XYZ file of C-alpha atoms in Angstrom:
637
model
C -13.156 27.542 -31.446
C -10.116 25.919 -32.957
C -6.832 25.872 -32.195
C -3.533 24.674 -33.454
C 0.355 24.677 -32.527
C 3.213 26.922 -34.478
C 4.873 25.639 -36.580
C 7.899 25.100 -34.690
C 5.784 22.659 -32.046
C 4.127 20.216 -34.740
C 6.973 19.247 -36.001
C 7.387 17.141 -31.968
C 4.313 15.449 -32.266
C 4.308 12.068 -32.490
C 3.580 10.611 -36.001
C 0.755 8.192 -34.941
C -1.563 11.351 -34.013
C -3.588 12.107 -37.046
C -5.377 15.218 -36.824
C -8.886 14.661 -38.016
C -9.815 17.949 -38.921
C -6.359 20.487 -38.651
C -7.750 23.972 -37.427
C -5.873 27.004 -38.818
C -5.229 29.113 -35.905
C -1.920 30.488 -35.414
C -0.277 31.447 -32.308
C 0.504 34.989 -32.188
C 4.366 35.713 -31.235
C 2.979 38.271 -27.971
C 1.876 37.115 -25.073
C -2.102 36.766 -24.951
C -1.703 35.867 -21.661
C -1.568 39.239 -19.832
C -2.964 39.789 -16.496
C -2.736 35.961 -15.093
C 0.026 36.165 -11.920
C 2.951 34.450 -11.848
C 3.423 31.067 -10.358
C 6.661 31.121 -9.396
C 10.055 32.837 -9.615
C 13.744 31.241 -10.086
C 16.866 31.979 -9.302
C 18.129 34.464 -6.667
C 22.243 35.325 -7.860
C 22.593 38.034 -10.844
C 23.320 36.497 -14.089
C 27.065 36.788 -15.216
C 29.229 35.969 -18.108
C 32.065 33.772 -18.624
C 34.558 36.410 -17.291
C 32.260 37.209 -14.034
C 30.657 40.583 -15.800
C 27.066 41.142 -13.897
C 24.481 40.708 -17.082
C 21.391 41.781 -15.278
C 18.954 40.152 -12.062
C 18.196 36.666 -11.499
C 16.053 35.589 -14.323
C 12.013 34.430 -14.264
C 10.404 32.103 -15.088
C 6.836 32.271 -14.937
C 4.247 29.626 -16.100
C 0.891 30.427 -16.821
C -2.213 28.173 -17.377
C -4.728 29.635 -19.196
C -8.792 28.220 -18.916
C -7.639 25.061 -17.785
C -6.268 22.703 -15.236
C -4.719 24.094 -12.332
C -2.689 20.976 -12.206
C -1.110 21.022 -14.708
C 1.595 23.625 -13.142
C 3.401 21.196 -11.425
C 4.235 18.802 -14.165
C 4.803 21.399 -16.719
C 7.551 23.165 -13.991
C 8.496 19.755 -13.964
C 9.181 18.451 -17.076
C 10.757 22.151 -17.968
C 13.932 22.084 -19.393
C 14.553 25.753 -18.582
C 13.727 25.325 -15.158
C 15.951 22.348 -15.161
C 19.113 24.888 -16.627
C 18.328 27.605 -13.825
C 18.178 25.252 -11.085
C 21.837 24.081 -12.023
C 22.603 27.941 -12.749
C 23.223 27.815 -16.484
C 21.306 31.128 -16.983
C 23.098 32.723 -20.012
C 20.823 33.918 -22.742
C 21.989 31.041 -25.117
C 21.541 28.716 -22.319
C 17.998 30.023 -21.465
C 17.073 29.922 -26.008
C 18.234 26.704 -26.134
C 16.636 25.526 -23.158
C 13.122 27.033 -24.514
C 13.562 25.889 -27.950
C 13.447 22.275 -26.386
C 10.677 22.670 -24.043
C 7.714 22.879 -26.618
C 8.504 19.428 -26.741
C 8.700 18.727 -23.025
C 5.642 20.806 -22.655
C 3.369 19.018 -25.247
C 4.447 15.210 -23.902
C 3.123 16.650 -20.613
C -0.198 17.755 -22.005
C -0.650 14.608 -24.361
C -0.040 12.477 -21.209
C -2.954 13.891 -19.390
C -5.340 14.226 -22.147
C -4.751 17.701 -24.210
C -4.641 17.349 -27.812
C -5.359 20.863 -29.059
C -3.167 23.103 -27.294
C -1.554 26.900 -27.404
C 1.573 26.790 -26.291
C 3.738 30.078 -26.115
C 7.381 30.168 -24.804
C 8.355 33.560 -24.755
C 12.128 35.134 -24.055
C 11.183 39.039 -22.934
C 7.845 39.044 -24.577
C 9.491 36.939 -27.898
C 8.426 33.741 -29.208
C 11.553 31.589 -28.395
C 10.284 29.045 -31.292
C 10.832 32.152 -33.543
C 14.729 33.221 -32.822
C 17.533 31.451 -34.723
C 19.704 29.308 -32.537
C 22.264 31.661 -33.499
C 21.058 34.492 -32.546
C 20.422 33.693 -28.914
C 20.000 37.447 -26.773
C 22.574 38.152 -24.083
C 20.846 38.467 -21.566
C 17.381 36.589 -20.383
C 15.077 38.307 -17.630
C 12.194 36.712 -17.969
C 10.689 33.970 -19.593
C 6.950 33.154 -19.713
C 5.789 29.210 -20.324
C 2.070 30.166 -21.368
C -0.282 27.749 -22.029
C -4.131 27.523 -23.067
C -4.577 23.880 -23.203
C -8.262 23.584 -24.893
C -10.588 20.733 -24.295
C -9.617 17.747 -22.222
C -10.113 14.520 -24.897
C -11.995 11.486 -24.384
C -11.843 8.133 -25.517
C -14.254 7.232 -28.672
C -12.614 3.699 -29.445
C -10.310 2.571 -26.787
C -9.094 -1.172 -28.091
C -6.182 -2.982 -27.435
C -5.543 -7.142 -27.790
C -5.083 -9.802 -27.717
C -5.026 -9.605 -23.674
C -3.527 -12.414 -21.539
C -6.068 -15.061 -20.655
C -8.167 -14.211 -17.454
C -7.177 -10.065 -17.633
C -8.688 -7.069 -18.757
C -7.220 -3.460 -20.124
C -6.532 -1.081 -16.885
C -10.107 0.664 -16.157
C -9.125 4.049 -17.618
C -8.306 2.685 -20.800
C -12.127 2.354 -21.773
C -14.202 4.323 -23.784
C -16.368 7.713 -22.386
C -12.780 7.848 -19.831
C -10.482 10.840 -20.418
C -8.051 9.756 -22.547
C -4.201 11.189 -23.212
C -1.075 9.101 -24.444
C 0.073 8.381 -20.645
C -2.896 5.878 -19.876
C -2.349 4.362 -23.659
C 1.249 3.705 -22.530
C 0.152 2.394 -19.337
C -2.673 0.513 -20.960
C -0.677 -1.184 -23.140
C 2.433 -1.835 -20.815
C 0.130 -3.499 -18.541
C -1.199 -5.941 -21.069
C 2.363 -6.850 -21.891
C 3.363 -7.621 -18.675
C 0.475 -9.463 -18.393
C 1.080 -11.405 -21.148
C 4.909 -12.073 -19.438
C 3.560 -12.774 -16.507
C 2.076 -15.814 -18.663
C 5.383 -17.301 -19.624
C 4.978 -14.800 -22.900
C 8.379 -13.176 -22.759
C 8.426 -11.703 -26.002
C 5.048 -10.324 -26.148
C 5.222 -6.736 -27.946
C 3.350 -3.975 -29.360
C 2.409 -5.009 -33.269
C 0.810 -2.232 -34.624
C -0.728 1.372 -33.489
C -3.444 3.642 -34.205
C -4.245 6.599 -32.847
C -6.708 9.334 -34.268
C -7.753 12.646 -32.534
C -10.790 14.475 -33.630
C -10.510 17.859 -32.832
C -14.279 18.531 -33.430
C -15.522 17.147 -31.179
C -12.803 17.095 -28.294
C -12.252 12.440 -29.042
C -9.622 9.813 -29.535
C -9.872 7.059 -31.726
C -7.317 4.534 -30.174
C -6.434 1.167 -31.278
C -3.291 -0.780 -30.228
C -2.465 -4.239 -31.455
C -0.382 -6.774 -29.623
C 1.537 -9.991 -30.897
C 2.283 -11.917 -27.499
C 4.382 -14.541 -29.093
C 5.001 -18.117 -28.545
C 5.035 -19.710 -24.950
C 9.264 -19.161 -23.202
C 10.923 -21.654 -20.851
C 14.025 -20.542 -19.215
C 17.373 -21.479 -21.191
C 20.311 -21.511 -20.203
C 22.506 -18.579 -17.898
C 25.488 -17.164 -19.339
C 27.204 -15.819 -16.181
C 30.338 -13.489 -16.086
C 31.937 -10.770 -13.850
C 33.004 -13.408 -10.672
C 36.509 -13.270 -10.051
C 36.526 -15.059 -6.872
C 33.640 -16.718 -6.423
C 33.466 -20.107 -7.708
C 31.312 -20.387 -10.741
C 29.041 -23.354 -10.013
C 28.713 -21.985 -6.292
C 27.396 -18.345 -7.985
C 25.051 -20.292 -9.900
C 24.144 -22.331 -6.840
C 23.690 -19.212 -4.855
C 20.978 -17.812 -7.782
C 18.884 -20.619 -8.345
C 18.273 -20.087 -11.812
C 14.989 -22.170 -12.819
C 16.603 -23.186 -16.265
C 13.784 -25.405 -18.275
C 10.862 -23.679 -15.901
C 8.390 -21.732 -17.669
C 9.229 -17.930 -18.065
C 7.809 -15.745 -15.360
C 9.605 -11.996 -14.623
C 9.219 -13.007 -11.120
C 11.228 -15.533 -10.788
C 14.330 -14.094 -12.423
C 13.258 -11.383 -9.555
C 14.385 -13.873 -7.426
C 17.307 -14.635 -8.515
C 18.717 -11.086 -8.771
C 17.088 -10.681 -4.852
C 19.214 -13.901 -4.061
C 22.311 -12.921 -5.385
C 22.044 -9.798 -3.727
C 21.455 -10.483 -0.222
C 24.442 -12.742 -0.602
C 26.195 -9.824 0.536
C 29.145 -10.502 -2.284
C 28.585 -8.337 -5.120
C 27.903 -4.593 -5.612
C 26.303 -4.552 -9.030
C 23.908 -6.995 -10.672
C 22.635 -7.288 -14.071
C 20.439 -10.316 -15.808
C 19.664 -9.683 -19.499
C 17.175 -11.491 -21.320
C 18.586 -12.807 -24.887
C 17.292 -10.732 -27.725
C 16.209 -13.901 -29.569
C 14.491 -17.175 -28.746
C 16.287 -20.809 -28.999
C 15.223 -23.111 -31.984
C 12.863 -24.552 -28.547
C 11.226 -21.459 -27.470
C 13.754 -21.153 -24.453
C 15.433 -18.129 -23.687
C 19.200 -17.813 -22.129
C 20.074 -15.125 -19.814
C 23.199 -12.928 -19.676
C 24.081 -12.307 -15.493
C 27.057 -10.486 -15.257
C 28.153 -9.489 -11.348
C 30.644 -6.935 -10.259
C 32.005 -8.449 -6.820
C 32.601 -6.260 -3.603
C 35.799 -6.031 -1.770
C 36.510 -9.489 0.678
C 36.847 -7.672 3.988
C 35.092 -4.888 5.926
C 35.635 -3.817 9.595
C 33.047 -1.576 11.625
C 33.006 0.105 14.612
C 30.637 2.035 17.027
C 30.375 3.422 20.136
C 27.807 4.886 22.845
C 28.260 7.062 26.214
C 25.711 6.943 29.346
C 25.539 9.158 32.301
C 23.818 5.785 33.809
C 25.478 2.506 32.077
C 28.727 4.194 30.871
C 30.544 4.075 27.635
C 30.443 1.103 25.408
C 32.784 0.057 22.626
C 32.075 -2.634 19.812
C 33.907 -3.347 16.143
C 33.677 -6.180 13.916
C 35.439 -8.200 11.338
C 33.389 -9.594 7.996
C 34.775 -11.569 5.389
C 32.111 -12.041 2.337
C 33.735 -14.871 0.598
C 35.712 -16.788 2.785
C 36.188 -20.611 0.919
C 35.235 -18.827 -2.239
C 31.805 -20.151 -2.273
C 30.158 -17.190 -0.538
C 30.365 -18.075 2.829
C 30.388 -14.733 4.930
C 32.694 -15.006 8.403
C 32.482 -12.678 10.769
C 33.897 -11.623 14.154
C 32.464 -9.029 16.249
C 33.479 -8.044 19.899
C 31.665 -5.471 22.598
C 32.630 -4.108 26.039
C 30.310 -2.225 27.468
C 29.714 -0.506 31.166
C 33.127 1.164 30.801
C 33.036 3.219 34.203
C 29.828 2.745 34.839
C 28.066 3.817 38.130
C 27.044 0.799 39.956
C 28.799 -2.419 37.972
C 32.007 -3.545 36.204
C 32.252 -3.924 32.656
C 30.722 -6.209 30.419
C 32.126 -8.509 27.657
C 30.346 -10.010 24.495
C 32.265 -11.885 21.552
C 30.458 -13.481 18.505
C 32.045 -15.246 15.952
C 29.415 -16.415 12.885
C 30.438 -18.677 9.910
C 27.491 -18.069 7.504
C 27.233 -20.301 4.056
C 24.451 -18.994 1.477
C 22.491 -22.093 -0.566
C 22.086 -24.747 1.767
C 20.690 -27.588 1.187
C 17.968 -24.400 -1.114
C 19.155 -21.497 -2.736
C 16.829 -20.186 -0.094
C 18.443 -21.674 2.986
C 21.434 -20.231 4.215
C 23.319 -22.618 6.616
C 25.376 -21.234 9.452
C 27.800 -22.081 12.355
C 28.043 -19.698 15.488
C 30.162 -19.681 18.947
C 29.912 -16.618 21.503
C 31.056 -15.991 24.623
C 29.795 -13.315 27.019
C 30.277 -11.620 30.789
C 28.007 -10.256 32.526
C 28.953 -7.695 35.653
C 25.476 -6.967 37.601
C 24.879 -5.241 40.706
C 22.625 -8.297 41.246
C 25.030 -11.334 39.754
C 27.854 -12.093 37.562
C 27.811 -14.200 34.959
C 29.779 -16.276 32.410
C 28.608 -17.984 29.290
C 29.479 -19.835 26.161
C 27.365 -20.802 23.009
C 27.542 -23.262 19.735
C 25.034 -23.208 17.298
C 24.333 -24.908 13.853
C 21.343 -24.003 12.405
C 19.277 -23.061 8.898
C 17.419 -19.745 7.809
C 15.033 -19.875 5.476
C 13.910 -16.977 3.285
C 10.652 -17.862 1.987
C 9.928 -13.938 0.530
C 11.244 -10.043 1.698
C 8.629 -10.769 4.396
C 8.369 -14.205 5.246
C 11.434 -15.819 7.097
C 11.759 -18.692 8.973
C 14.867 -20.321 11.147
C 15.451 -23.470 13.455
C 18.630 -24.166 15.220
C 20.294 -26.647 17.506
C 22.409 -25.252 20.603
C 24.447 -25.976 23.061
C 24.678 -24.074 26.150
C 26.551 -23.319 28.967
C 26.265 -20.927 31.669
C 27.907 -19.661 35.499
C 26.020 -17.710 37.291
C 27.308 -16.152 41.125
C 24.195 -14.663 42.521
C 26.312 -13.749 45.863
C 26.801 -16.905 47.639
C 28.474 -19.175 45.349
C 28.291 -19.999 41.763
C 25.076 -22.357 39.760
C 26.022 -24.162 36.321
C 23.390 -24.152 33.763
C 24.082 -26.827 30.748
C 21.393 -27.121 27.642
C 20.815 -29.014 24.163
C 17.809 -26.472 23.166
C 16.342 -26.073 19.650
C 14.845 -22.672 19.047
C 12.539 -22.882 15.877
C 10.574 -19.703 14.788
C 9.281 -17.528 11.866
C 9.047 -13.540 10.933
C 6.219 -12.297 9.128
C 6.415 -8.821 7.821
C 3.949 -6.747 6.425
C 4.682 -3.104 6.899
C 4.343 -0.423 4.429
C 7.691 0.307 5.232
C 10.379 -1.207 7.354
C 11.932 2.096 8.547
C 8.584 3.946 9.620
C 5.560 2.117 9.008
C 2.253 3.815 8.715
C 0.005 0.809 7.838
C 0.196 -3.333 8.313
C 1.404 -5.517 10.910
C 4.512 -7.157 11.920
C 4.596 -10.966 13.735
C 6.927 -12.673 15.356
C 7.176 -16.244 17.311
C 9.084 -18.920 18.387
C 9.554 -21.995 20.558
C 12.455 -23.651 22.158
C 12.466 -26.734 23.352
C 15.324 -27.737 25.823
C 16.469 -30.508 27.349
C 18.842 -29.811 30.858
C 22.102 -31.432 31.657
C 23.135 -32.384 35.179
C 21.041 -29.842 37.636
C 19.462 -27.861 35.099
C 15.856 -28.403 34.680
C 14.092 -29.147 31.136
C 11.116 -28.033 29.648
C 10.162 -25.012 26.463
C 9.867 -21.464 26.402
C 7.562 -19.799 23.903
C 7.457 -16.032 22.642
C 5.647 -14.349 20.799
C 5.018 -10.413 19.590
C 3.056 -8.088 17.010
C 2.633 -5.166 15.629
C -0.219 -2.982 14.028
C -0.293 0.030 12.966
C -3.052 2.384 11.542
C -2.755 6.107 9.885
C -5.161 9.042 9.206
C -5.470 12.323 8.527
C -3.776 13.962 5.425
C -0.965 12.239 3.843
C -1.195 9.766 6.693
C 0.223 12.563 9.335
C -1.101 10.855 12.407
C 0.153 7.025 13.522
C -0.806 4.998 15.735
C 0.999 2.123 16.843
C 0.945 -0.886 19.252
C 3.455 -3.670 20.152
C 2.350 -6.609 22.180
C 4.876 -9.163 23.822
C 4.451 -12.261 25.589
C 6.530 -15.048 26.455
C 6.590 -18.121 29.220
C 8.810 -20.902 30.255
C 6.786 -24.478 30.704
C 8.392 -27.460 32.811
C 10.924 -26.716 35.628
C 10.852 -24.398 38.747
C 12.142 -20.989 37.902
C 15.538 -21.679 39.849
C 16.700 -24.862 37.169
C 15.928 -22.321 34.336
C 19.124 -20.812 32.951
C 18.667 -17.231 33.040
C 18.886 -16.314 29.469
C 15.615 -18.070 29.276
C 14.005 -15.822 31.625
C 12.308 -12.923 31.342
C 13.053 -9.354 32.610
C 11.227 -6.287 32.257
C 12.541 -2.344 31.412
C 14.536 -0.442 29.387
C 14.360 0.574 25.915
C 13.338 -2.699 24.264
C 10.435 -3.133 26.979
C 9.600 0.194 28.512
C 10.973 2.995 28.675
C 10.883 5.383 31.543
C 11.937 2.374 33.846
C 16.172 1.491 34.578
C 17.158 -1.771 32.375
C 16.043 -4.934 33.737
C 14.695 -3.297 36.715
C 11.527 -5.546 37.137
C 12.306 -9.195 38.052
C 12.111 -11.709 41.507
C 14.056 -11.939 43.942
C 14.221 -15.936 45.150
C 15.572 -17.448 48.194
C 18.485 -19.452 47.400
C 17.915 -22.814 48.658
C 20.362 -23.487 52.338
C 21.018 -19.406 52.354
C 19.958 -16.676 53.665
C 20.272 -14.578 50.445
C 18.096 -14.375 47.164
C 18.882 -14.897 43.336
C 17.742 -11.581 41.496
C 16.290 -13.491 38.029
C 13.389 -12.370 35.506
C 10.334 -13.596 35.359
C 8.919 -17.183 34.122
C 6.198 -15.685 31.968
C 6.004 -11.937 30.814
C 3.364 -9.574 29.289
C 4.784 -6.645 27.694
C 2.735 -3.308 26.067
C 3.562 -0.204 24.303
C 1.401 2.684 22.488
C 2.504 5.545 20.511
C 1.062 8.526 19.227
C 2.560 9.347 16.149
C 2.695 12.923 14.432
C 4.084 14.025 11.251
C 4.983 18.091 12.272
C 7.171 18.324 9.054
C 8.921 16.836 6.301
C 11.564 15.649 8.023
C 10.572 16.264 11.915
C 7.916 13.983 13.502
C 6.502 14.357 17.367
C 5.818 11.529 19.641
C 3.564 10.529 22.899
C 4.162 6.756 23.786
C 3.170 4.754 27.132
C 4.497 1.275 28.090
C 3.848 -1.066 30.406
C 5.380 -4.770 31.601
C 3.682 -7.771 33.976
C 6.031 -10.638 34.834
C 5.019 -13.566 36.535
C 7.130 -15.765 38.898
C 5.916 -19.362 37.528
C 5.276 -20.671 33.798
C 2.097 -20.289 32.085
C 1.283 -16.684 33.564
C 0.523 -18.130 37.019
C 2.030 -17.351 40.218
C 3.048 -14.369 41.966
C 2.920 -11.038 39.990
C 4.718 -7.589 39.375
C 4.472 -4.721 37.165
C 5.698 -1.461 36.496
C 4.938 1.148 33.273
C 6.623 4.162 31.571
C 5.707 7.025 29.589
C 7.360 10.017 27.638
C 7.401 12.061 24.623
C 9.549 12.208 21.804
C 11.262 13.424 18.098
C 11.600 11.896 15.088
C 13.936 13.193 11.963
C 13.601 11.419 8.880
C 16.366 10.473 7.339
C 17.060 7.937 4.172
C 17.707 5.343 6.261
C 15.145 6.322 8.660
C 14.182 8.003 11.514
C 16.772 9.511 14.074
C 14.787 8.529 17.333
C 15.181 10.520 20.484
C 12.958 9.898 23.585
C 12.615 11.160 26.998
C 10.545 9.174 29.703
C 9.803 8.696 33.398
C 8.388 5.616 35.675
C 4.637 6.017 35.754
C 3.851 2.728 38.208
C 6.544 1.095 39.982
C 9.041 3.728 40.680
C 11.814 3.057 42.729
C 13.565 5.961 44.920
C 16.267 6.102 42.886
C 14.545 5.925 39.527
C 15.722 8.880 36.655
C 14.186 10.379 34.177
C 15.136 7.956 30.989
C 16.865 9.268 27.811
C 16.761 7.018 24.682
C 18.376 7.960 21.288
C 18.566 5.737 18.583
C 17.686 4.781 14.494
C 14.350 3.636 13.465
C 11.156 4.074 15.359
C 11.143 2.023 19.044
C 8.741 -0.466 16.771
C-alpha cells in the first residue's frame, strides 16, 4: 500500500529526506478514522468570546492512532500545539485553526523521531481538514478536533554511517544498520560523536555534510552523516565581565580557569560549578569564542550577575517535651571583596521547657573561597555554647582554622586545627576540659539523589587526634558511618535503607575525655522512639558520693527503613533503630542498649521530602518514656 502526506504537511519536511519512490495517495478531507474511541478529552469551562458571550461546551480534542503504536499517544498529546492552547484556555476558533495548522508539523517531527516516514496525518476542526481552511477564515466556534493518525511501517536502517569518530569510540548502538531507525537516534547519533570528539580537546568538531534517503518500498533509510572534527583546542584566554564588587583577579582566582590546558567541556564544568558554590552570584554564563586564535586556542566570554551582599534567616520549632526554640542568622557573601562569606548565627533553645533551662549556641564563621586551590576553601570559626541539662550544665568556647577540600559534587574532604575549652558542673562542682585537637575526615557521596535516594551508598569518616591541657586526658576519637540503599518493584516504589554508625575514643579514662567527644545515644539523629540523649553512664565522681551522667566511650548505632512509594507525592514508612554504647574505648567495657521503632509519611516536595514520624521505645524503656514525634525535611538518612 502506499501512502503520502497533503499537501499542506510536505511542505514541513525536512529537505534532507528524499523520497525514493513518492506514492500518490491523497488524504481524504473526512475522517477515515471512525469507530476508534477517544483518548482523551480537554477542557472543562464553556468557550466564550472576547466580551464573555458563551460560544458553545468545552472543546475536544481527541487523538487517534490508527494500526500502529500505542505509544505514540503520549508524545503526539505532547508535542500538540492545540493541546498546548487549551491547556492555557485560548480556545477560540481562530485560536484552535491556528493552533492545528501548526501541528502537522509538530506531529510529523514526532513520528520522524521514532521511526515513521510514510505517514497519514489528518487534523480535523468538526469533521474538516484544518490544513484545508484559509487562515482567514477561521470558524467561530471549535467543538471538537480530531488528531488522526495512520502512521504506516516503522523504518529501518539500510546504511547507517557516520565519521570520522573520536579515537577509541563507536556510534551509539541504535545507530547501526537492521536497528529501527527515525531522525531522533540520527540526532543523537551524531551529537554523541561530537561530544566525543570535544571530549578529545576537539572543540569545534561539527556536522560537515548530510544524507539521508528513505525508501518507501521497502519500509528503509539510507543514512549517511559526515563530520569535520577540526584541529586540536587549548584553552585561551577568559574575558570576564558582570562583577561589580568582587575583585577581578580574586573572581578569576575563585574559577580556576585552566588557560593553555587542552580543551575538555568538563573542565569549563568546573569552573561554572566553582563559581557557583561561591555563593556570590545568581547567574552564570561562559561562552566559547565563535572562532579559534591564530594558535588553535580558544578564549572564553564569563559574564556573572552578582547577588545581593547580605541575607538574614530565621526559624523556629515548638515541643510539648524540649520547648520552643528560636535561631536567625547573619551572612555576608563578599565581605573584603574577594568572596569571603561571614556569617553569624545565634540559637536558644529549651524556651520553657519541662525539666531544664534554656540553652544557648552562637557561631560566628569567616569563610574565604580559593585557598591555597580554587578547590580549597579556607575558613576561620569561634562559637560559644550553654548547655542546661537535668544531668549537668555546661559552658564552652571554640576556635578553629581549617581547609575544605572539594575534590567533586561527591567527594569532599576537610582537616582542621582547634582549640577547645570546656566547664562542665555535673552537681558537685565544676571540671575544665582544655584541647589542641585536629579533626581530619572525608565525605563520599554516591546517591541517586541527595533528597531521597533510591540506589547507592553514602560514607562518612573521620579522626581526631587530641592532645589535653592541664587535667584533661589525650588520646583520638574515630567515627565512622554509611549508607546503602536498594529499590524494587515498579518505578522503584519500594526502598530499603540502612545507616550504620560507629565511633570510639582511644587513650584516656572516660572521666579526662571532654564530653563533646563522647558518645550518647537517642533521639532523632540516633533512634527514634527513645528521649534525646537518654542512653549514657552514670560514673562516680572521684572523692563524692554523686555520679557524672556522660555518653559512652565507644558507640554502635543502627537504623532500617521500609520505604513505600503510595503516590506521587505521598510515601509510607516502617523504620526500627537501635544504639549500644560502651563505657571504655575500643568497644570494651561495660555495655548498654536501648532501640526504637515507628511508622511514618513522606510528601515529596522540590526540595524534598516533608518527613513526619511517630515512634515508641522497643528495649530500654524508661517509666517515663513517650511516644516520640519527629517532623522534619529530607528522609531521617
Amino acid at each position: 500500500m502506499q501512502r503520502t502526506l497533503p499537501a499542506a504537511v510536505m511542505t514541513v519536511m525536512a529537505a534532507s529526506i528524499i523520497a525514493a519512490e513518492a506514492p500518490a495517495q491523497s488524504a481524504s478531507s473526512s475522517n477515515p478514522f471512525a469507530g476508534i474511541s477517544r483518548l482523551f478529552d480537554r477542557g472543562e469551562q464553556p468557550v466564550t468570546d472576547e466580551d464573555g458571550q458563551v460560544l458553545g461546551p468545552p472543546v475536544k480534542l481527541d487523538v487517534l492512532i490508527v494500526d500502529g503504536d500505542e505509544d505514540l499517544e503520549r508524545p503526539i498529546r505532547n508535542a500538540s500545539l492545540v493541546a498546548s492552547a487549551l491547556a492555557e484556555d485560548r480556545s477560540t476558533g481562530q485560536d484552535i485553526l491556528a493552533a492545528a495548522r501548526g501541528d502537522y508539523a509538530r506531529v510529523l517531527g514526532v513520528l520522524f523521531d521514532e521511526g515513521y516516514f510514510s505517514a497519514i496525518i489528518n487534523i480535523t476542526l468538526d469533521g474538516v481538514e484544518a490544513a484545508e481552511i484559509a487562515p482567514l477564515d477561521g470558524p467561530e466556534y471549535v467543538g471538537n478536533v480530531v488528531v488522526a493518525v495512520d502512521p504506516g511501517p516503522r523504518f529501518k536502517f539500510g546504511q547507517a554511517d557516520l565519521g570520522p569518530l573520536a579515537p577509541g569510540t563507536n556510534a551509539i548502538e541504535s545507530y547501526a544498520v537492521g536497528k529501527t531507525a527515525g531522525t531522533g537516534i540520527i540526532k543523537r547519533a551524531t551529537s554523541n560523536a561530537i561530544s566525543n570528539w570535544r571530549d578529545a580537546s576537539h572543540a569545534k568538531a561539527r556536522v560537515a555534510g548530510q544524507e539521508i534517503i528513505a525508501d518507501h518500498n521497502v519500509a528503509r533509510i539510507e543514512s549517511r552523516v559526515d563530520l569535520n572534527p577540526g584541529p586540536a583546542v587549548t584553552f585561551g584566554r577568559l574575558h570576564a565581565t558582570g562583577n561589580e564588587r568582587l575583585n577581578t583577579r580574586r573572581m578569576l582566582k575563585i574559577a580556576g580557569y585552566p588557560e593553555g590546558e587542552a580543551f575538555d567541556p568538563e573542565k569549563l564544568e568546573t569552573v561554572r560549578k566553582r563559581l557557583r558554590r561561591s555563593g556570590v552570584f545568581s547567574a552564570i554564563t561562559l561562552v566559547e569564542a565563535e572562532t579559534l586564535n591564530p594558535d588553535n586556542s580558544m578564549d572564553v566570554a564569563l559574564t556573572v550577575v552578582e547577588q545581593k551582599l547580605r541575607r538574614v534567616g530565621a526559624a523556629f520549632e515548638l515541643s510539648n517535651v524540649d520547648g520552643a526554640m528560636f535561631s536567625a542568622y547573619w551572612l555576608h557573601r563578599n565581605l573584603l571583596g574577594g568572596g569571603e562569606r561571614f556569617r553569624i548565627e545565634g540559637e536558644v533553645s529549651d524556651i520553657k521547657a519541662d525539666s531544664d533551662a534554656r540553652d544557648y549556641d552562637m557561631d560566628i564563621r569567616l569563610e574565604r573561597p580559593a585557598t591555597l586551590s580554587p578547590d580549597t576553601t579556607g575558613y576561620i570559626d569561634l562559637s560559644f555554647s550553654e548547655e542546661n541539662e537535668p544531668e549537668y550544665y555546661k559552658k564552652s568556647a571554640e576556635f578553629g582554622l581549617g581547609f575544605s577540600y572539594i575534590r567533586s559534587e561527591r567527594l569532599t574532604a576537610h582537616t582542621e586545627i582547634q582549640y577547645t575549652y570546656s566547664r562542665v558542673n555535673y552537681g558537685s562542682g565544676y571540671y575544665d576540659y582544655s584541647t589542641i585537637s585536629l579533626p581530619t575526615g572525608f565525605t563520599w557521596d554516591r546517591r541517586d539523589d541527595m533528597n531521597n535516594a533510591k540506589r547507592g551508598f553514602w560514607l562518612e569518616g573521620e579522626v581526631t587526634p587530641f592532645v589535653g591541657l592541664k587535667d584533661t586526658g589525650s588520646g583520638v576519637q574515630l567515627e565512622g558511618e554509611g549508607r546503602i540503599y536498594h529499590s524494587m518493584l515498579t518505578d522503584d516504589r519500594l526502598t530499603f535503607a540502612a545507616r550504620g554508625r560507629a565511633g570510639t575514643v582511644l587513650g584516656p579514662d572516660i572521666l579526662e575525655i571532654p564530653p563533646d567527644y563522647l558518645f550518647f545515644s537517642g533521639g532523632g539523629g540516633s533512634v527514634r522512639g527513645q528521649p534525646y540523649e537518654s542512653l549514657g553512664f552514670d560514673v562516680p565522681l572521684e572523692g563524692t558520693d554523686e555520679d557524672a551522667y556522660v555518653g559512652g566511650q565507644s558507640l554502635v548505632n543502627i537504623s532500617l527503613e521500609a520505604r513505600y512509594q503510595v503516590r506521587n507525592n505521598i510515601g509510607a514508612v516502617v523504620f526500627v533503630d537501635a544504639g549500644k554504647i560502651w563505657d571504655d574505648g575500643a568497644f570494651q567495657g561495660d555495655t548498654k542498649w536501648h532501640g526504637g521503632a515507628g511508622v511514618g509519611m513522606r510528601y515529596n516536595t522540590p526540595i524534598g521530602p516533608i518527613r513526619f514520624d511517630v515512634a515508641t521505645p522497643i528495649e530500654g524503656k524508661e517509666d517515663d518514656s513517650k511516644v516520640q514525634l519527629y517532623l522534619g525535611l529530607g528522609q531521617a538518612f
